[in-house]
Amino acid sequence: DLVAPTSISVEVTEVPSNRDYDVRVYDGNKLLWASDDSLPGNDARVTQTLPVGTYYIVVERKEPTAPNPEREYFVRYFRTP
């Protein structure tokens, strides 16, 4: 929950070369505020200033669709009021 307008950054890093992940930020009404549809093997990043409210970060695996038991990626979240 953000209690004041806040700049956020979300990074999906260390993505293996044969994997494709996208990152999105939604509000409590499922309205999309930010997204990055990166290419396979590339990191995904979003930066957005958000108003007061509740937000959700979604990391979606696009390719391959089958899970991999190895570590897939890291997610980092930063915010600046």
Short mmCIF file of N, CA, C and O in Angstrom, two decimals:
data_model
loop_
_atom_site.label_atom_id
_atom_site.label_comp_id
_atom_site.label_asym_id
_atom_site.label_seq_id
_atom_site.Cartn_x
_atom_site.Cartn_y
_atom_site.Cartn_z
N ASP A 1 0.84 -1.19 0.00
CA ASP A 1 0.00 0.00 0.00
C ASP A 1 0.88 1.24 0.00
O ASP A 1 1.80 1.35 0.80
N LEU A 2 0.56 2.17 -0.86
CA LEU A 2 1.27 3.45 -0.90
C LEU A 2 0.39 4.50 -0.23
O LEU A 2 -0.78 4.64 -0.58
N VAL A 3 0.96 5.22 0.72
CA VAL A 3 0.20 6.23 1.46
C VAL A 3 0.48 7.64 0.94
O VAL A 3 -0.11 8.60 1.42
N ALA A 4 1.37 7.75 -0.04
CA ALA A 4 1.69 9.01 -0.70
C ALA A 4 2.12 8.69 -2.12
O ALA A 4 2.54 7.56 -2.40
N PRO A 5 2.04 9.63 -3.06
CA PRO A 5 2.55 9.37 -4.40
C PRO A 5 4.01 8.91 -4.31
O PRO A 5 4.81 9.48 -3.56
N THR A 6 4.34 7.86 -5.05
CA THR A 6 5.65 7.22 -4.91
C THR A 6 6.15 6.75 -6.27
O THR A 6 5.39 6.21 -7.07
N SER A 7 7.45 6.96 -6.50
CA SER A 7 8.10 6.39 -7.69
C SER A 7 8.59 5.00 -7.35
O SER A 7 9.25 4.81 -6.33
N ILE A 8 8.24 4.03 -8.19
CA ILE A 8 8.67 2.66 -7.96
C ILE A 8 9.47 2.17 -9.17
O ILE A 8 9.29 2.64 -10.29
N SER A 9 10.35 1.22 -8.90
CA SER A 9 11.07 0.50 -9.96
C SER A 9 11.03 -0.97 -9.60
O SER A 9 11.25 -1.35 -8.45
N VAL A 10 10.74 -1.79 -10.59
CA VAL A 10 10.76 -3.24 -10.44
C VAL A 10 11.68 -3.79 -11.51
O VAL A 10 11.55 -3.43 -12.68
N GLU A 11 12.61 -4.66 -11.10
CA GLU A 11 13.55 -5.26 -12.04
C GLU A 11 13.50 -6.78 -11.91
O GLU A 11 13.54 -7.31 -10.82
N VAL A 12 13.37 -7.44 -13.03
CA VAL A 12 13.50 -8.89 -13.11
C VAL A 12 14.85 -9.12 -13.79
O VAL A 12 15.02 -8.78 -14.96
N THR A 13 15.81 -9.66 -13.04
CA THR A 13 17.19 -9.76 -13.53
C THR A 13 17.69 -11.20 -13.52
O THR A 13 17.06 -12.09 -12.96
N GLU A 14 18.83 -11.38 -14.15
CA GLU A 14 19.51 -12.67 -14.26
C GLU A 14 18.61 -13.72 -14.92
O GLU A 14 18.55 -14.88 -14.51
N VAL A 15 17.92 -13.28 -15.95
CA VAL A 15 17.03 -14.15 -16.71
C VAL A 15 17.88 -15.04 -17.61
O VAL A 15 18.71 -14.54 -18.37
N PRO A 16 17.72 -16.37 -17.53
CA PRO A 16 18.48 -17.26 -18.43
C PRO A 16 18.18 -16.95 -19.90
O PRO A 16 17.09 -16.48 -20.24
N SER A 17 19.13 -17.24 -20.78
CA SER A 17 19.01 -16.88 -22.20
C SER A 17 17.83 -17.56 -22.89
O SER A 17 17.32 -17.04 -23.88
N ASN A 18 17.37 -18.69 -22.38
CA ASN A 18 16.26 -19.40 -23.02
C ASN A 18 14.93 -19.15 -22.31
O ASN A 18 13.99 -19.91 -22.48
N ARG A 19 14.84 -18.09 -21.51
CA ARG A 19 13.61 -17.78 -20.77
C ARG A 19 13.11 -16.39 -21.14
O ARG A 19 13.88 -15.49 -21.45
N ASP A 20 11.79 -16.23 -21.08
CA ASP A 20 11.17 -14.95 -21.39
C ASP A 20 10.19 -14.60 -20.27
O ASP A 20 9.22 -15.32 -20.05
N TYR A 21 10.48 -13.52 -19.55
CA TYR A 21 9.62 -13.05 -18.47
C TYR A 21 9.19 -11.63 -18.73
O TYR A 21 9.97 -10.81 -19.21
N ASP A 22 7.95 -11.32 -18.39
CA ASP A 22 7.43 -9.97 -18.47
C ASP A 22 7.05 -9.53 -17.06
O ASP A 22 6.71 -10.36 -16.21
N VAL A 23 7.12 -8.23 -16.80
CA VAL A 23 6.74 -7.70 -15.50
C VAL A 23 5.66 -6.63 -15.70
O VAL A 23 5.71 -5.86 -16.67
N ARG A 24 4.68 -6.66 -14.81
CA ARG A 24 3.57 -5.70 -14.88
C ARG A 24 3.22 -5.21 -13.48
O ARG A 24 3.39 -5.95 -12.51
N VAL A 25 2.68 -3.99 -13.40
CA VAL A 25 2.20 -3.43 -12.15
C VAL A 25 0.73 -3.06 -12.34
O VAL A 25 0.39 -2.31 -13.26
N TYR A 26 -0.13 -3.62 -11.48
CA TYR A 26 -1.57 -3.39 -11.52
C TYR A 26 -2.02 -2.74 -10.23
O TYR A 26 -1.42 -2.96 -9.17
N ASP A 27 -3.12 -1.98 -10.30
CA ASP A 27 -3.71 -1.47 -9.08
C ASP A 27 -4.78 -2.43 -8.58
O ASP A 27 -5.00 -3.50 -9.18
N GLY A 28 -5.44 -2.07 -7.48
CA GLY A 28 -6.45 -2.94 -6.87
C GLY A 28 -7.67 -3.18 -7.74
O GLY A 28 -8.44 -4.11 -7.50
N ASN A 29 -7.86 -2.36 -8.79
CA ASN A 29 -8.97 -2.54 -9.73
C ASN A 29 -8.54 -3.28 -10.99
O ASN A 29 -9.26 -3.28 -11.98
N LYS A 30 -7.34 -3.87 -10.95
CA LYS A 30 -6.75 -4.61 -12.08
C LYS A 30 -6.44 -3.71 -13.28
O LYS A 30 -6.38 -4.18 -14.41
N LEU A 31 -6.23 -2.42 -13.01
CA LEU A 31 -5.83 -1.49 -14.06
C LEU A 31 -4.31 -1.55 -14.20
O LEU A 31 -3.59 -1.43 -13.21
N LEU A 32 -3.84 -1.73 -15.42
CA LEU A 32 -2.41 -1.81 -15.68
C LEU A 32 -1.79 -0.42 -15.61
O LEU A 32 -2.21 0.49 -16.32
N TRP A 33 -0.74 -0.26 -14.78
CA TRP A 33 -0.04 1.01 -14.63
C TRP A 33 1.32 1.01 -15.32
O TRP A 33 1.79 2.05 -15.73
N ALA A 34 1.97 -0.14 -15.41
CA ALA A 34 3.29 -0.20 -16.03
C ALA A 34 3.56 -1.62 -16.48
O ALA A 34 3.08 -2.58 -15.86
N SER A 35 4.34 -1.78 -17.58
CA SER A 35 4.69 -3.12 -18.03
C SER A 35 5.96 -3.07 -18.87
O SER A 35 6.32 -2.04 -19.42
N ASP A 36 6.64 -4.21 -18.93
CA ASP A 36 7.79 -4.39 -19.80
C ASP A 36 7.70 -5.80 -20.37
O ASP A 36 7.79 -6.78 -19.63
N ASP A 37 7.49 -5.88 -21.67
CA ASP A 37 7.45 -7.17 -22.37
C ASP A 37 8.80 -7.36 -23.04
O ASP A 37 8.99 -7.05 -24.21
N SER A 38 9.75 -7.86 -22.26
CA SER A 38 11.13 -7.98 -22.75
C SER A 38 11.29 -9.19 -23.68
O SER A 38 10.45 -10.09 -23.70
N LEU A 39 12.38 -9.20 -24.40
CA LEU A 39 12.72 -10.32 -25.28
C LEU A 39 13.33 -11.45 -24.46
O LEU A 39 13.86 -11.22 -23.37
N PRO A 40 13.28 -12.70 -24.95
CA PRO A 40 13.87 -13.83 -24.21
C PRO A 40 15.33 -13.55 -23.84
O PRO A 40 16.10 -13.03 -24.64
N GLY A 41 15.67 -13.90 -22.59
CA GLY A 41 17.02 -13.74 -22.10
C GLY A 41 17.36 -12.34 -21.62
O GLY A 41 18.44 -12.12 -21.08
N ASN A 42 16.46 -11.38 -21.78
CA ASN A 42 16.71 -10.01 -21.35
C ASN A 42 16.03 -9.73 -20.02
O ASN A 42 14.97 -10.28 -19.72
N ASP A 43 16.63 -8.83 -19.23
CA ASP A 43 16.01 -8.38 -18.00
C ASP A 43 14.77 -7.55 -18.33
O ASP A 43 14.68 -6.96 -19.41
N ALA A 44 13.82 -7.52 -17.41
CA ALA A 44 12.62 -6.70 -17.57
C ALA A 44 12.61 -5.65 -16.46
O ALA A 44 12.92 -5.97 -15.31
N ARG A 45 12.25 -4.41 -16.80
CA ARG A 45 12.24 -3.32 -15.83
C ARG A 45 11.04 -2.41 -16.09
O ARG A 45 10.71 -2.13 -17.23
N VAL A 46 10.46 -1.94 -15.00
CA VAL A 46 9.45 -0.89 -15.09
C VAL A 46 9.76 0.17 -14.04
O VAL A 46 10.25 -0.14 -12.96
N THR A 47 9.50 1.42 -14.39
CA THR A 47 9.62 2.55 -13.48
C THR A 47 8.38 3.39 -13.67
O THR A 47 8.00 3.70 -14.81
N GLN A 48 7.73 3.74 -12.57
CA GLN A 48 6.46 4.47 -12.67
C GLN A 48 6.24 5.25 -11.38
O GLN A 48 6.54 4.75 -10.29
N THR A 49 5.66 6.44 -11.49
CA THR A 49 5.19 7.16 -10.31
C THR A 49 3.73 6.81 -10.13
O THR A 49 2.93 6.97 -11.06
N LEU A 50 3.39 6.33 -8.94
CA LEU A 50 2.05 5.85 -8.65
C LEU A 50 1.38 6.72 -7.59
O LEU A 50 2.04 7.14 -6.64
N PRO A 51 0.07 6.95 -7.72
CA PRO A 51 -0.64 7.67 -6.67
C PRO A 51 -0.91 6.75 -5.47
O PRO A 51 -0.61 5.56 -5.50
N VAL A 52 -1.50 7.31 -4.44
CA VAL A 52 -1.87 6.55 -3.26
C VAL A 52 -2.73 5.36 -3.67
O VAL A 52 -3.61 5.49 -4.53
N GLY A 53 -2.48 4.19 -3.08
CA GLY A 53 -3.30 3.03 -3.40
C GLY A 53 -2.57 1.72 -3.17
O GLY A 53 -1.44 1.70 -2.68
N THR A 54 -3.23 0.64 -3.53
CA THR A 54 -2.69 -0.71 -3.42
C THR A 54 -2.31 -1.18 -4.81
O THR A 54 -3.10 -1.03 -5.76
N TYR A 55 -1.12 -1.78 -4.93
CA TYR A 55 -0.60 -2.22 -6.22
C TYR A 55 -0.07 -3.64 -6.12
O TYR A 55 0.33 -4.08 -5.04
N TYR A 56 -0.06 -4.31 -7.26
CA TYR A 56 0.41 -5.69 -7.34
C TYR A 56 1.43 -5.82 -8.46
O TYR A 56 1.22 -5.28 -9.55
N ILE A 57 2.51 -6.52 -8.17
CA ILE A 57 3.55 -6.78 -9.16
C ILE A 57 3.36 -8.20 -9.66
O ILE A 57 3.25 -9.14 -8.87
N VAL A 58 3.31 -8.37 -10.98
CA VAL A 58 3.12 -9.68 -11.59
C VAL A 58 4.32 -9.96 -12.50
O VAL A 58 4.65 -9.13 -13.35
N VAL A 59 4.96 -11.12 -12.28
CA VAL A 59 6.01 -11.59 -13.18
C VAL A 59 5.43 -12.80 -13.90
O VAL A 59 5.02 -13.78 -13.27
N GLU A 60 5.37 -12.71 -15.23
CA GLU A 60 4.76 -13.78 -16.02
C GLU A 60 5.82 -14.44 -16.90
O GLU A 60 6.55 -13.76 -17.62
N ARG A 61 5.88 -15.76 -16.82
CA ARG A 61 6.78 -16.51 -17.70
C ARG A 61 6.08 -16.73 -19.03
O ARG A 61 5.01 -17.33 -19.10
N LYS A 62 6.69 -16.23 -20.09
CA LYS A 62 6.11 -16.38 -21.43
C LYS A 62 6.65 -17.62 -22.14
O LYS A 62 5.91 -18.32 -22.80
N GLU A 63 7.95 -17.85 -22.04
CA GLU A 63 8.59 -18.99 -22.70
C GLU A 63 9.70 -19.52 -21.81
O GLU A 63 10.41 -18.73 -21.22
N PRO A 64 9.95 -20.78 -21.74
CA PRO A 64 9.01 -21.85 -22.11
C PRO A 64 7.89 -21.92 -21.10
O PRO A 64 7.99 -21.38 -20.00
N THR A 65 6.83 -22.60 -21.46
CA THR A 65 5.67 -22.65 -20.57
C THR A 65 5.84 -23.67 -19.44
O THR A 65 5.17 -23.58 -18.44
N ALA A 66 6.74 -24.62 -19.60
CA ALA A 66 6.98 -25.62 -18.55
C ALA A 66 7.92 -25.06 -17.49
O ALA A 66 8.86 -24.35 -17.82
N PRO A 67 7.68 -25.34 -16.21
CA PRO A 67 8.56 -24.84 -15.16
C PRO A 67 9.95 -25.48 -15.23
O PRO A 67 10.11 -26.58 -15.74
N ASN A 68 10.91 -24.77 -14.70
CA ASN A 68 12.29 -25.25 -14.63
C ASN A 68 12.65 -25.33 -13.15
O ASN A 68 12.48 -24.35 -12.43
N PRO A 69 13.16 -26.46 -12.67
CA PRO A 69 13.46 -26.58 -11.24
C PRO A 69 14.64 -25.72 -10.79
O PRO A 69 14.85 -25.52 -9.61
N GLU A 70 15.43 -25.22 -11.73
CA GLU A 70 16.55 -24.36 -11.38
C GLU A 70 16.07 -22.94 -11.10
O GLU A 70 14.96 -22.57 -11.45
N ARG A 71 16.94 -22.15 -10.49
CA ARG A 71 16.63 -20.75 -10.23
C ARG A 71 16.34 -20.07 -11.56
O ARG A 71 17.08 -20.20 -12.52
N GLU A 72 15.27 -19.33 -11.61
CA GLU A 72 14.83 -18.71 -12.86
C GLU A 72 15.26 -17.26 -13.00
O GLU A 72 15.64 -16.83 -14.07
N TYR A 73 15.14 -16.46 -11.93
CA TYR A 73 15.38 -15.02 -12.02
C TYR A 73 15.39 -14.42 -10.61
O TYR A 73 15.03 -15.08 -9.64
N PHE A 74 15.76 -13.14 -10.52
CA PHE A 74 15.65 -12.36 -9.29
C PHE A 74 14.70 -11.21 -9.54
O PHE A 74 14.64 -10.67 -10.65
N VAL A 75 13.94 -10.80 -8.50
CA VAL A 75 13.09 -9.64 -8.58
C VAL A 75 13.58 -8.63 -7.54
O VAL A 75 13.77 -8.98 -6.38
N ARG A 76 13.79 -7.40 -7.99
CA ARG A 76 14.16 -6.32 -7.08
C ARG A 76 13.11 -5.23 -7.18
O ARG A 76 12.63 -4.93 -8.27
N TYR A 77 12.78 -4.65 -6.02
CA TYR A 77 11.75 -3.62 -5.94
C TYR A 77 12.34 -2.43 -5.18
O TYR A 77 12.93 -2.59 -4.11
N PHE A 78 12.20 -1.24 -5.74
CA PHE A 78 12.66 -0.01 -5.12
C PHE A 78 11.52 1.00 -5.12
O PHE A 78 10.72 1.03 -6.05
N ARG A 79 11.49 1.84 -4.10
CA ARG A 79 10.51 2.92 -4.11
C ARG A 79 11.11 4.17 -3.48
O ARG A 79 11.94 4.10 -2.57
N THR A 80 10.68 5.33 -4.00
CA THR A 80 11.15 6.61 -3.53
C THR A 80 9.93 7.50 -3.30
O THR A 80 9.23 7.83 -4.27
N PRO A 81 9.65 7.84 -2.04
CA PRO A 81 8.49 8.70 -1.78
C PRO A 81 8.67 10.11 -2.33
O PRO A 81 9.74 10.54 -2.59
#
